Tab-separated table of C-alpha atoms and ligand atoms in Angstrom:
chain	number	residue	atom	x	y	z
A	1	MET	CA	1.124	-11.359	10.673
A	2	PRO	CA	2.423	-12.647	7.309
A	3	ALA	CA	6.151	-13.066	7.575
A	4	ASN	CA	8.758	-14.319	5.245
A	5	ASP	CA	10.191	-17.056	7.413
A	6	PRO	CA	8.745	-20.364	6.395
A	7	PRO	CA	8.063	-22.928	9.089
A	8	GLU	CA	10.988	-25.276	9.509
A	9	ASN	CA	9.463	-28.490	8.335
A	10	VAL	CA	7.375	-27.401	5.384
A	11	THR	CA	8.972	-29.220	2.492
A	12	PRO	CA	7.807	-30.501	-0.863
A	13	LEU	CA	5.746	-33.429	0.094
A	14	ARG	CA	5.031	-37.043	-0.176
A	15	PRO	CA	1.312	-37.391	0.437
A	16	ALA	CA	-0.246	-39.643	2.981
A	17	ARG	CA	-4.011	-39.646	3.103
A	18	GLU	CA	-5.040	-41.017	6.457
A	19	ALA	CA	-7.910	-43.221	7.456
A	20	ALA	CA	-8.260	-44.890	4.092
A	21	GLU	CA	-10.712	-47.340	5.711
A	22	ASP	CA	-13.388	-44.780	6.527
A	23	SER	CA	-12.702	-42.378	3.706
A	24	ARG	CA	-14.280	-41.969	0.320
A	25	PHE	CA	-10.835	-42.539	-1.155
A	26	ARG	CA	-8.997	-45.795	-1.398
A	27	LYS	CA	-5.879	-44.431	-3.035
A	28	GLU	CA	-3.405	-41.851	-1.854
A	29	PRO	CA	-3.081	-38.647	-3.841
A	30	ASP	CA	-0.414	-38.580	-6.488
A	31	PRO	CA	2.663	-36.670	-5.243
A	32	ARG	CA	2.595	-34.462	-8.333
A	33	PHE	CA	-0.973	-33.415	-7.536
A	34	TRP	CA	-0.262	-33.082	-3.820
A	35	ARG	CA	2.554	-30.694	-4.394
A	36	LEU	CA	0.257	-28.378	-6.336
A	37	ASN	CA	-2.721	-28.863	-4.065
A	38	ARG	CA	-1.079	-28.334	-0.729
A	39	SER	CA	-1.365	-24.741	0.509
A	40	LEU	CA	0.443	-25.188	3.818
A	41	PRO	CA	3.750	-23.794	2.519
A	42	PHE	CA	2.059	-20.396	2.447
A	43	ASP	CA	-1.208	-20.567	4.354
A	44	TRP	CA	0.565	-21.363	7.632
A	45	GLN	CA	0.544	-17.582	7.885
A	46	LEU	CA	-3.172	-17.801	8.645
A	47	ALA	CA	-2.542	-19.825	11.807
A	48	ALA	CA	-3.165	-17.092	14.383
A	49	TYR	CA	-6.339	-15.946	12.596
A	50	ASP	CA	-7.574	-19.507	12.209
A	51	LEU	CA	-7.091	-20.179	15.910
A	52	ASP	CA	-8.960	-17.002	16.860
A	53	GLN	CA	-11.750	-17.915	14.519
A	54	SER	CA	-11.962	-21.424	15.976
A	55	ARG	CA	-12.255	-20.042	19.496
A	56	ALA	CA	-15.107	-17.743	18.435
A	57	HIS	CA	-16.805	-20.573	16.517
A	58	ALA	CA	-16.496	-22.882	19.538
A	59	ARG	CA	-18.141	-20.241	21.719
A	60	GLY	CA	-20.911	-19.957	19.104
A	61	LEU	CA	-21.394	-23.741	19.199
A	62	GLN	CA	-21.557	-23.689	22.985
A	63	ARG	CA	-24.209	-20.940	23.013
A	64	LEU	CA	-26.236	-23.187	20.737
A	65	GLY	CA	-25.761	-26.199	22.982
A	66	VAL	CA	-23.638	-28.219	20.534
A	67	LEU	CA	-20.814	-28.042	23.067
A	68	ASP	CA	-21.432	-28.051	26.801
A	69	ALA	CA	-19.584	-25.653	29.081
A	70	ALA	CA	-16.938	-28.203	30.055
A	71	GLU	CA	-16.329	-29.135	26.430
A	72	LEU	CA	-15.871	-25.491	25.520
A	73	VAL	CA	-13.280	-25.094	28.265
A	74	ARG	CA	-11.400	-28.157	26.973
A	75	MET	CA	-11.682	-26.926	23.399
A	76	GLU	CA	-10.356	-23.448	24.202
A	77	ASP	CA	-7.626	-24.909	26.333
A	78	GLY	CA	-6.677	-27.253	23.491
A	79	LEU	CA	-6.538	-24.400	21.004
A	80	ASP	CA	-4.295	-22.485	23.412
A	81	ARG	CA	-1.981	-25.490	23.622
A	82	VAL	CA	-1.869	-25.808	19.845
A	83	GLU	CA	-0.890	-22.161	19.653
A	84	ALA	CA	1.766	-22.578	22.346
A	85	ARG	CA	3.144	-25.624	20.513
A	86	MET	CA	3.453	-23.614	17.346
A	87	HIS	CA	5.275	-20.851	19.170
A	88	GLU	CA	7.620	-23.170	21.009
A	89	HIS	CA	8.439	-25.800	18.447
A	90	GLY	CA	7.741	-24.075	15.162
A	91	PHE	CA	5.041	-25.435	12.936
A	92	ALA	CA	5.001	-29.145	13.556
A	93	PHE	CA	3.189	-30.093	10.391
A	94	GLU	CA	2.845	-33.489	8.805
A	95	GLU	CA	3.304	-34.242	5.170
A	96	SER	CA	-0.316	-35.273	5.055
A	97	ASP	CA	-1.578	-31.888	6.292
A	98	GLU	CA	-3.196	-30.345	3.257
A	99	ASP	CA	-3.604	-26.860	4.596
A	100	ILE	CA	-3.447	-24.858	7.809
A	101	HIS	CA	-7.054	-25.681	8.685
A	102	MET	CA	-6.502	-29.441	8.473
A	103	ALA	CA	-3.191	-29.103	10.308
A	104	ILE	CA	-4.768	-27.247	13.225
A	105	GLU	CA	-7.619	-29.748	13.371
A	106	ARG	CA	-5.102	-32.589	13.576
A	107	LEU	CA	-3.012	-30.833	16.239
A	108	LEU	CA	-6.144	-30.116	18.262
A	109	GLY	CA	-7.010	-33.817	18.047
A	110	GLU	CA	-3.615	-34.647	19.497
A	111	GLU	CA	-4.338	-32.323	22.403
A	112	ILE	CA	-7.976	-33.095	23.247
A	113	GLY	CA	-8.815	-36.302	21.409
A	114	SER	CA	-12.115	-36.921	19.645
A	115	LEU	CA	-13.695	-33.733	21.032
A	116	ALA	CA	-11.647	-31.898	18.389
A	117	GLY	CA	-13.947	-33.420	15.782
A	118	LYS	CA	-16.868	-31.366	17.099
A	119	LEU	CA	-15.229	-28.098	16.116
A	120	HIS	CA	-16.048	-28.613	12.487
A	121	THR	CA	-19.799	-28.698	13.219
A	122	GLY	CA	-21.550	-25.992	11.210
A	123	ARG	CA	-18.428	-24.864	9.420
A	124	SER	CA	-16.870	-25.652	6.068
A	125	ARG	CA	-13.318	-24.882	5.078
A	126	ASN	CA	-14.890	-22.641	2.446
A	127	ASP	CA	-16.347	-20.156	4.901
A	128	GLN	CA	-13.473	-20.796	7.302
A	129	VAL	CA	-10.756	-19.761	4.862
A	130	ALA	CA	-12.740	-16.756	3.618
A	131	THR	CA	-13.098	-15.600	7.221
A	132	ASP	CA	-9.380	-16.028	7.971
A	133	VAL	CA	-8.420	-14.080	4.867
A	134	ALA	CA	-10.893	-11.306	5.707
A	135	LEU	CA	-9.256	-11.017	9.132
A	136	VAL	CA	-5.845	-10.714	7.470
A	137	VAL	CA	-7.130	-7.985	5.160
A	138	GLN	CA	-8.652	-6.097	8.092
A	139	ALA	CA	-5.451	-6.217	10.129
A	140	HIS	CA	-3.194	-5.201	7.288
A	141	SER	CA	-5.476	-2.506	5.884
A	142	LEU	CA	-5.307	-0.886	9.283
A	143	ARG	CA	-1.551	-1.347	9.394
A	144	ALA	CA	-1.233	0.226	5.938
A	145	ILE	CA	-3.293	3.215	7.086
A	146	GLU	CA	-0.974	3.605	10.058
A	147	LEU	CA	2.138	3.374	7.872
A	148	CYS	CA	0.693	5.840	5.336
A	149	GLY	CA	0.132	8.162	8.303
A	150	ASN	CA	3.800	7.828	9.281
A	151	ALA	CA	4.946	8.670	5.746
A	152	MET	CA	2.485	11.590	5.580
A	153	GLU	CA	3.872	12.923	8.835
A	154	ARG	CA	7.435	12.839	7.471
A	155	LEU	CA	6.382	14.624	4.286
A	156	LEU	CA	4.513	17.262	6.266
A	157	ARG	CA	7.501	17.921	8.549
A	158	LEU	CA	9.788	18.271	5.527
A	159	ALA	CA	7.258	20.565	3.848
A	160	GLU	CA	7.219	22.792	6.924
A	161	THR	CA	10.989	23.092	7.094
A	162	HIS	CA	11.360	23.564	3.313
A	163	ARG	CA	8.295	25.693	2.689
A	164	ASP	CA	10.274	28.530	1.062
A	165	TRP	CA	12.955	26.565	-0.799
A	166	PRO	CA	12.406	27.074	-4.542
A	167	LEU	CA	13.154	24.405	-7.109
A	168	PRO	CA	12.081	23.976	-10.708
A	169	GLY	CA	8.851	22.106	-11.288
A	170	TYR	CA	9.008	19.890	-14.352
A	171	THR	CA	6.735	18.677	-17.089
A	172	HIS	CA	8.146	16.140	-19.565
A	173	LEU	CA	11.137	16.263	-17.190
A	174	GLN	CA	11.904	19.674	-18.723
A	175	ARG	CA	12.084	22.679	-16.455
A	176	ALA	CA	8.640	24.236	-16.464
A	177	GLN	CA	7.767	26.570	-13.577
A	178	PRO	CA	9.396	27.101	-10.194
A	179	VAL	CA	7.668	25.792	-7.084
A	180	TYR	CA	8.481	25.598	-3.411
A	181	LEU	CA	9.868	22.272	-2.239
A	182	GLY	CA	7.271	22.213	0.544
A	183	HIS	CA	4.560	22.390	-2.104
A	184	HIS	CA	6.141	19.632	-4.180
A	185	LEU	CA	6.517	17.294	-1.196
A	186	LEU	CA	2.927	17.859	-0.147
A	187	ALA	CA	1.798	16.524	-3.526
A	188	TYR	CA	2.939	13.131	-2.198
A	189	PHE	CA	1.159	13.788	1.089
A	190	TRP	CA	-2.181	14.069	-0.735
A	191	MET	CA	-1.524	10.933	-2.786
A	192	LEU	CA	-1.010	9.010	0.440
A	193	ALA	CA	-4.099	10.633	1.942
A	194	ARG	CA	-6.085	9.104	-0.938
A	195	ASP	CA	-4.372	5.766	-0.309
A	196	VAL	CA	-5.612	5.932	3.267
A	197	LEU	CA	-9.162	6.203	1.887
A	198	ARG	CA	-8.500	3.220	-0.381
A	199	PHE	CA	-7.201	1.098	2.497
A	200	GLN	CA	-10.147	2.225	4.578
A	201	PHE	CA	-12.425	0.945	1.825
A	202	ALA	CA	-10.593	-2.410	1.899
A	203	LEU	CA	-10.938	-2.490	5.683
A	204	ASP	CA	-14.673	-1.869	5.444
A	205	SER	CA	-15.172	-4.453	2.728
A	206	ALA	CA	-13.295	-7.030	4.839
A	207	SER	CA	-15.513	-6.245	7.823
A	208	VAL	CA	-18.330	-8.493	6.611
A	209	MET	CA	-18.073	-11.980	8.125
A	210	PRO	CA	-18.496	-14.932	5.726
A	211	LEU	CA	-18.532	-17.528	8.531
A	212	GLY	CA	-21.921	-19.253	8.642
A	213	SER	CA	-22.059	-19.535	4.853
A	214	GLY	CA	-20.852	-23.128	5.175
A	215	ALA	CA	-19.760	-24.737	1.932
A	216	LEU	CA	-22.223	-22.533	0.025
A	217	ALA	CA	-25.811	-22.945	1.228
A	218	GLY	CA	-25.541	-22.019	4.892
A	219	VAL	CA	-25.406	-24.641	7.659
A	220	ASN	CA	-27.944	-26.711	9.557
A	221	TRP	CA	-27.044	-25.105	12.871
A	222	GLU	CA	-28.540	-21.781	13.821
A	223	ILE	CA	-25.395	-20.290	15.228
A	224	ASP	CA	-25.805	-16.669	16.306
A	225	ARG	CA	-23.671	-15.164	13.552
A	226	GLU	CA	-23.931	-11.629	14.902
A	227	ALA	CA	-22.478	-12.756	18.212
A	228	VAL	CA	-19.608	-14.605	16.513
A	229	ALA	CA	-18.961	-11.562	14.293
A	230	ASP	CA	-18.859	-9.374	17.368
A	231	ASP	CA	-16.476	-11.764	19.049
A	232	LEU	CA	-14.111	-11.667	16.049
A	233	GLY	CA	-14.334	-7.932	15.407
A	234	PHE	CA	-16.454	-7.980	12.239
A	235	GLU	CA	-18.964	-5.174	11.716
A	236	HIS	CA	-21.502	-7.184	9.726
A	237	VAL	CA	-22.386	-10.686	8.584
A	238	SER	CA	-22.740	-11.545	4.896
A	239	HIS	CA	-26.286	-11.440	3.506
A	240	ASN	CA	-25.971	-14.406	1.186
A	241	SER	CA	-24.171	-17.676	1.796
A	242	ILE	CA	-23.279	-18.137	-1.880
A	243	ASP	CA	-21.724	-14.694	-2.001
A	244	GLY	CA	-20.161	-15.273	1.416
A	245	ALA	CA	-18.290	-18.368	0.280
A	246	SER	CA	-17.292	-17.072	-3.138
A	247	ASN	CA	-16.434	-13.455	-2.371
A	248	ARG	CA	-12.836	-12.307	-2.523
A	249	ASP	CA	-13.578	-8.667	-3.314
A	250	PHE	CA	-12.014	-7.598	-0.029
A	251	VAL	CA	-8.696	-9.076	-1.148
A	252	LEU	CA	-9.013	-7.318	-4.501
A	253	ASP	CA	-9.830	-4.082	-2.676
A	254	TYR	CA	-6.684	-4.414	-0.585
A	255	LEU	CA	-4.583	-5.245	-3.651
A	256	SER	CA	-6.039	-2.311	-5.542
A	257	ALA	CA	-5.216	0.057	-2.666
A	258	ALA	CA	-1.735	-1.456	-2.332
A	259	SER	CA	-1.160	-1.081	-6.081
A	260	ALA	CA	-2.058	2.608	-6.056
A	261	CYS	CA	-0.010	3.216	-2.919
A	262	SER	CA	3.115	1.512	-4.218
A	263	MET	CA	2.707	3.303	-7.547
A	264	HIS	CA	2.748	6.594	-5.636
A	265	LEU	CA	5.849	5.552	-3.732
A	266	SER	CA	7.506	4.558	-7.008
A	267	ARG	CA	7.065	8.098	-8.304
A	268	LEU	CA	8.594	9.502	-5.125
A	269	GLY	CA	11.462	7.006	-5.391
A	270	SER	CA	12.001	7.910	-9.005
A	271	GLU	CA	12.218	11.626	-8.275
A	272	ILE	CA	14.681	11.029	-5.476
A	273	VAL	CA	16.848	8.929	-7.788
A	274	ILE	CA	16.868	11.792	-10.307
A	275	TRP	CA	17.317	14.527	-7.723
A	276	SER	CA	20.214	12.759	-6.039
A	277	SER	CA	22.167	12.330	-9.293
A	278	THR	CA	25.302	14.449	-9.608
A	279	GLU	CA	23.670	16.234	-12.546
A	280	PHE	CA	20.783	17.467	-10.410
A	281	GLY	CA	22.368	17.449	-6.963
A	282	PHE	CA	19.118	18.544	-5.313
A	283	CYS	CA	19.275	16.027	-2.490
A	284	GLU	CA	21.322	13.349	-0.824
A	285	LEU	CA	20.148	10.271	1.023
A	286	ASP	CA	21.602	9.274	4.330
A	287	GLU	CA	24.219	6.527	4.181
A	288	THR	CA	21.900	4.208	6.076
A	289	PHE	CA	19.556	4.175	3.074
A	290	SER	CA	22.243	4.009	0.369
A	291	SER	CA	24.678	1.389	-0.889
A	292	GLY	CA	28.167	1.495	-2.273
A	293	SER	CA	29.556	-0.099	-5.399
A	294	SER	CA	31.629	-3.260	-5.285
A	295	ILE	CA	34.069	-1.837	-7.802
A	296	MET	CA	33.803	1.975	-7.780
A	297	PRO	CA	34.858	3.268	-4.365
A	298	GLN	CA	33.411	6.744	-4.933
A	299	LYS	CA	29.831	5.563	-5.455
A	300	LYS	CA	26.930	6.184	-3.106
A	301	ASN	CA	23.810	4.845	-4.718
A	302	PRO	CA	20.194	5.665	-3.807
A	303	ASP	CA	19.157	1.988	-3.728
A	304	SER	CA	16.267	2.541	-1.327
A	305	ALA	CA	14.661	5.003	-3.746
A	306	GLU	CA	15.377	2.718	-6.706
A	307	LEU	CA	13.652	-0.171	-4.963
A	308	LEU	CA	10.608	1.965	-4.197
A	309	ARG	CA	10.513	2.590	-7.924
A	310	ALA	CA	10.899	-1.078	-8.825
A	311	LYS	CA	8.653	-2.787	-6.269
A	312	SER	CA	5.463	-1.217	-7.513
A	313	PRO	CA	4.805	-3.406	-10.581
A	314	ARG	CA	4.927	-6.587	-8.549
A	315	VAL	CA	2.108	-5.331	-6.339
A	316	ALA	CA	0.082	-4.426	-9.420
A	317	ALA	CA	0.885	-7.903	-10.770
A	318	SER	CA	-0.555	-9.463	-7.615
A	319	TYR	CA	-3.738	-7.508	-8.204
A	320	ALA	CA	-3.852	-8.648	-11.827
A	321	THR	CA	-3.154	-12.244	-10.742
A	322	LEU	CA	-6.137	-12.409	-8.418
A	323	LEU	CA	-8.422	-10.611	-10.870
A	324	GLY	CA	-7.397	-13.293	-13.348
A	325	VAL	CA	-8.054	-16.105	-10.869
A	326	MET	CA	-11.519	-14.797	-10.056
A	327	HIS	CA	-12.381	-13.960	-13.646
A	328	ALA	CA	-15.317	-16.054	-14.921
A	329	LEU	CA	-15.064	-18.409	-11.946
A	330	PRO	CA	-18.422	-20.157	-11.496
A	331	LEU	CA	-20.026	-19.854	-8.063
A	332	THR	CA	-19.323	-20.861	-5.404
A	333	TYR	CA	-15.925	-22.090	-4.232
A	334	GLY	CA	-13.326	-23.402	-6.631
A	335	LYS	CA	-9.847	-24.535	-5.627
A	336	ASP	CA	-8.690	-21.701	-7.874
A	337	MET	CA	-9.480	-19.449	-4.932
A	338	GLN	CA	-6.661	-20.956	-2.912
A	339	GLU	CA	-4.515	-18.794	-5.184
A	340	ASP	CA	-5.706	-15.666	-3.384
A	341	LYS	CA	-3.155	-15.992	-0.605
A	342	GLU	CA	0.270	-15.740	-2.190
A	343	PRO	CA	-0.498	-12.516	-4.084
A	344	LEU	CA	-2.057	-11.070	-0.932
A	345	PHE	CA	0.829	-12.020	1.358
A	346	ASP	CA	3.402	-10.802	-1.120
A	347	ALA	CA	1.606	-7.475	-1.571
A	348	ILE	CA	1.331	-7.030	2.203
A	349	ASP	CA	5.042	-7.673	2.684
A	350	THR	CA	5.985	-5.423	-0.214
A	351	VAL	CA	3.813	-2.405	0.468
A	352	GLU	CA	4.520	-2.435	4.203
A	353	ALA	CA	8.273	-2.642	3.570
A	354	CYS	CA	8.049	0.190	1.024
A	355	LEU	CA	6.089	2.452	3.363
A	356	ASP	CA	8.558	1.752	6.157
A	357	VAL	CA	11.512	2.517	3.906
A	358	THR	CA	9.851	5.727	2.734
A	359	VAL	CA	9.626	6.955	6.317
A	360	GLY	CA	13.244	6.052	7.109
A	361	MET	CA	14.584	7.413	3.856
A	362	LEU	CA	12.813	10.742	4.360
A	363	GLU	CA	14.120	10.999	7.916
A	364	GLY	CA	17.697	11.317	6.722
A	365	ILE	CA	17.307	13.094	3.385
A	366	ALA	CA	19.221	16.360	2.952
A	367	PHE	CA	18.262	18.929	0.319
A	368	ASP	CA	20.711	21.379	-1.262
A	369	ARG	CA	19.050	24.777	-1.196
A	370	GLU	CA	21.607	26.458	-3.416
A	371	ARG	CA	21.479	23.858	-6.186
A	372	MET	CA	17.713	23.939	-6.297
A	373	GLU	CA	17.582	27.713	-6.146
A	374	ASP	CA	20.096	28.041	-8.986
A	375	ALA	CA	18.147	25.641	-11.142
A	376	SER	CA	14.893	27.473	-10.450
A	377	GLY	CA	16.486	30.857	-11.185
A	378	ASP	CA	16.486	30.023	-14.894
A	379	GLU	CA	14.572	33.010	-16.285
A	380	MET	CA	12.994	30.929	-18.994
A	381	LEU	CA	10.796	29.539	-16.241
A	382	ALA	CA	9.171	32.974	-16.035
A	383	ALA	CA	7.903	32.901	-19.625
A	384	THR	CA	4.327	32.316	-18.488
A	385	GLU	CA	4.635	35.265	-16.085
A	386	VAL	CA	5.511	37.582	-18.981
A	387	ALA	CA	2.592	36.233	-20.988
A	388	ASP	CA	0.263	36.950	-18.050
A	389	LEU	CA	1.646	40.491	-17.836
A	390	LEU	CA	0.481	41.026	-21.405
A	391	VAL	CA	-2.881	39.456	-20.601
A	392	ARG	CA	-3.322	41.983	-17.783
A	393	ARG	CA	-2.888	44.656	-20.442
A	394	GLY	CA	-5.688	43.283	-22.542
A	395	VAL	CA	-3.772	40.983	-24.887
A	396	PRO	CA	-5.548	37.633	-25.420
A	397	PHE	CA	-3.522	34.809	-23.835
A	398	ARG	CA	-2.912	32.926	-27.099
A	399	GLU	CA	-1.480	36.092	-28.671
A	400	ALA	CA	0.627	36.795	-25.569
A	401	HIS	CA	1.930	33.220	-25.729
A	402	GLY	CA	3.166	33.942	-29.274
A	403	VAL	CA	4.790	37.256	-28.281
A	404	VAL	CA	6.718	35.620	-25.445
A	405	GLY	CA	7.681	32.713	-27.708
A	406	GLY	CA	9.234	35.351	-30.011
A	407	LEU	CA	11.103	36.941	-27.095
A	408	VAL	CA	12.446	33.549	-26.025
A	409	ARG	CA	13.642	32.973	-29.595
A	410	ASP	CA	15.311	36.427	-29.670
A	411	ALA	CA	17.081	35.698	-26.392
A	412	VAL	CA	18.167	32.159	-27.361
A	413	GLU	CA	19.456	33.323	-30.759
A	414	ALA	CA	21.375	36.215	-29.198
A	415	GLY	CA	22.763	33.953	-26.448
A	416	LYS	CA	21.150	36.229	-23.832
A	417	SER	CA	18.819	35.763	-20.911
A	418	LEU	CA	15.293	37.196	-21.085
A	419	SER	CA	16.167	40.117	-18.799
A	420	GLU	CA	19.109	41.021	-21.034
A	421	LEU	CA	16.804	41.902	-23.916
A	422	THR	CA	16.694	45.674	-24.478
A	423	PRO	CA	13.527	47.815	-24.203
A	424	GLU	CA	13.717	48.247	-27.995
A	425	GLN	CA	13.744	44.512	-28.534
A	426	LEU	CA	10.702	44.231	-26.275
A	427	ARG	CA	8.772	46.911	-28.104
A	428	ALA	CA	9.579	45.294	-31.435
A	429	ARG	CA	7.532	42.335	-30.201
A	430	SER	CA	4.750	44.208	-28.382
A	431	GLU	CA	3.772	47.785	-27.656
A	432	HIS	CA	2.499	46.634	-24.236
A	433	LEU	CA	5.921	45.715	-22.870
A	434	ASP	CA	7.619	48.283	-20.619
A	435	ASP	CA	9.748	48.194	-17.453
A	436	SER	CA	7.259	45.984	-15.659
A	437	TYR	CA	8.687	43.251	-17.860
A	438	TYR	CA	11.958	43.354	-15.875
A	439	GLU	CA	10.059	43.481	-12.604
A	440	VAL	CA	8.166	40.308	-13.506
A	441	LEU	CA	11.421	38.529	-14.242
A	442	ARG	CA	12.763	39.246	-10.775
A	443	ARG	CA	13.510	35.983	-9.084
A	444	GLY	CA	10.898	34.834	-6.604
A	445	SER	CA	8.019	36.922	-7.887
A	446	TRP	CA	7.004	33.982	-10.107
A	447	LEU	CA	6.403	31.842	-7.067
A	448	GLU	CA	4.544	34.399	-5.010
A	449	SER	CA	2.264	35.246	-7.923
A	450	LYS	CA	0.651	31.784	-7.496
A	451	ARG	CA	-1.744	33.009	-4.863
A	452	ILE	CA	-4.648	30.852	-5.965
A	453	ALA	CA	-5.886	28.220	-3.484
A	454	GLY	CA	-3.778	25.093	-4.007
A	455	GLY	CA	-1.005	27.112	-5.675
A	456	THR	CA	2.645	27.204	-4.675
A	457	GLY	CA	2.685	30.807	-3.311
A	458	SER	CA	3.543	31.136	0.389
A	459	VAL	CA	0.025	32.165	1.365
A	460	PRO	CA	-1.857	29.201	-0.120
A	461	LEU	CA	1.028	26.928	0.887
A	462	ALA	CA	0.641	27.986	4.522
A	463	ALA	CA	-3.071	27.169	4.278
A	464	GLN	CA	-2.243	23.827	2.676
A	465	ILE	CA	0.104	22.959	5.530
A	466	VAL	CA	-2.705	23.619	8.001
A	467	GLU	CA	-5.095	21.431	5.989
A	468	ALA	CA	-2.485	18.668	5.792
A	469	GLY	CA	-2.059	18.808	9.563
A	470	GLU	CA	-5.801	18.383	10.031
A	471	THR	CA	-5.920	15.489	7.568
A	472	LEU	CA	-3.053	13.758	9.341
A	473	GLY	CA	-4.785	14.258	12.679
A	474	ALA	CA	-7.900	12.568	11.295
A	475	VAL	CA	-5.831	9.598	10.031
A	476	ARG	CA	-4.181	9.208	13.438
A	477	ALA	CA	-7.540	9.387	15.203
A	478	ARG	CA	-8.976	6.765	12.845
A	479	VAL	CA	-6.166	4.323	13.632
A	480	GLN	CA	-6.513	4.920	17.335
A	481	GLU	CA	-10.260	4.394	17.185
A	482	GLU	CA	-9.838	1.081	15.311
A	483	ARG	CA	-7.188	-0.112	17.748
A	484	SER	CA	-9.161	0.699	20.881
B	501	LIG	N1	-6.788	-24.400	1.418
B	501	LIG	C1	-8.072	-24.061	0.910
B	501	LIG	C2	-8.042	-22.643	0.339
B	501	LIG	O1	-7.176	-21.952	0.668
B	501	LIG	C3	-9.089	-24.131	1.978
B	501	LIG	C4	-10.488	-24.322	1.499
B	501	LIG	C5	-10.642	-25.698	0.967
B	501	LIG	N2	-11.976	-25.944	0.544
B	501	LIG	C6	-12.296	-26.983	-0.229
B	501	LIG	N3	-13.532	-27.091	-0.578
B	501	LIG	N4	-11.393	-27.846	-0.614
B	501	LIG	O2	-8.871	-22.247	-0.440
């Protein structure tokens, strides 16, 4: 539900504290303080959750007898009208509204009069805001799982259609060993599969309802918390009111998951930037996910991939921000905790946009089989294969490594490829090298020799594709189950 559009009339504010007569305060807040204190410019995004929570709380109050049946009807009707007003006329806030909770309370008063005042029975803004934020984390953890599933599906489809396209695998960004593109793309699939587990953890940790904790000690009204939790879609109620009011772990859990996820996407983005350079020429993005240059007419830049690369640190910064806010904060609530929302909302917007872009970008990506195949045909990539050939003949691997290093030096110094070395040159390095040496260097055999489970060879890759399909199916089923 967080969105970037601010409500029309949220402006830097001149404070106006109402009801000075029956308030503890005689003076209005200083505008400099009010500007810092007022959370409405961002917490308006909690409105829908706050309204839902208020409906459930009102029903809880009615079950307890604090509201009679007619009052509950008027209360629910009033909350509906507040919601409709917000939809129709934007957020009609007053300068004196400190936050979304106070604003809704005031709007409800305008709709149903003094009855609105009963809604705050047995509830503090401390447990109220914690509950709203938990609902946000639940909704957006689920959304993130769904979006990860979409990106995983794209990667899996690409892996299926490019399962036998070789390209060089790199370490230190130096050509290392050839792999199949399908195998390489599935590496990202499994990263996202772990992100799904992280978001699931955030979803579970946000499924404990703080409402009923009051300001910190619990409330004087024995509201049936389980029933309210059920009404709002929480799995559990918090065990301890102090923890309930002071806990923001569920936000940290979301931010941690979002940080890992956007870090993964940044690595994908980075590889696509490199691969789509003229020097590599392994892939090309669709025009719809690229930009031109304002001065160089020939340019087609992979901006979408660059932004995936660059957005990740800001999500990690949001995580670090909230860890810093919560660090050493005495129990229970401190206004510091109002600072949980902007990092959360920004991370939600960022990671959801990045996952969406990943899906779209991968829909239109085109790989160049020939360029990748040429690059992976570099015989030097088969050096480990030759070493393993020697190992099969009883040479210890470390010794074999040295022999092949010598052969590579011979070839480089003579300006030849490895297969151009003569049988005499081979024997000068090792008595164990015969014609099988040339067989091992044959293109393609280096890939198929990786038959180990999880390796790039076609056989384990086919098994991996099946496993990925099953994992994706489980993610889809999980989302469906949560939504139903
Ligand atoms: N706007 C506040 C927040 O986001 C709501 C809770 C206010 N509680 C309080 N004791 N002043 O944290």
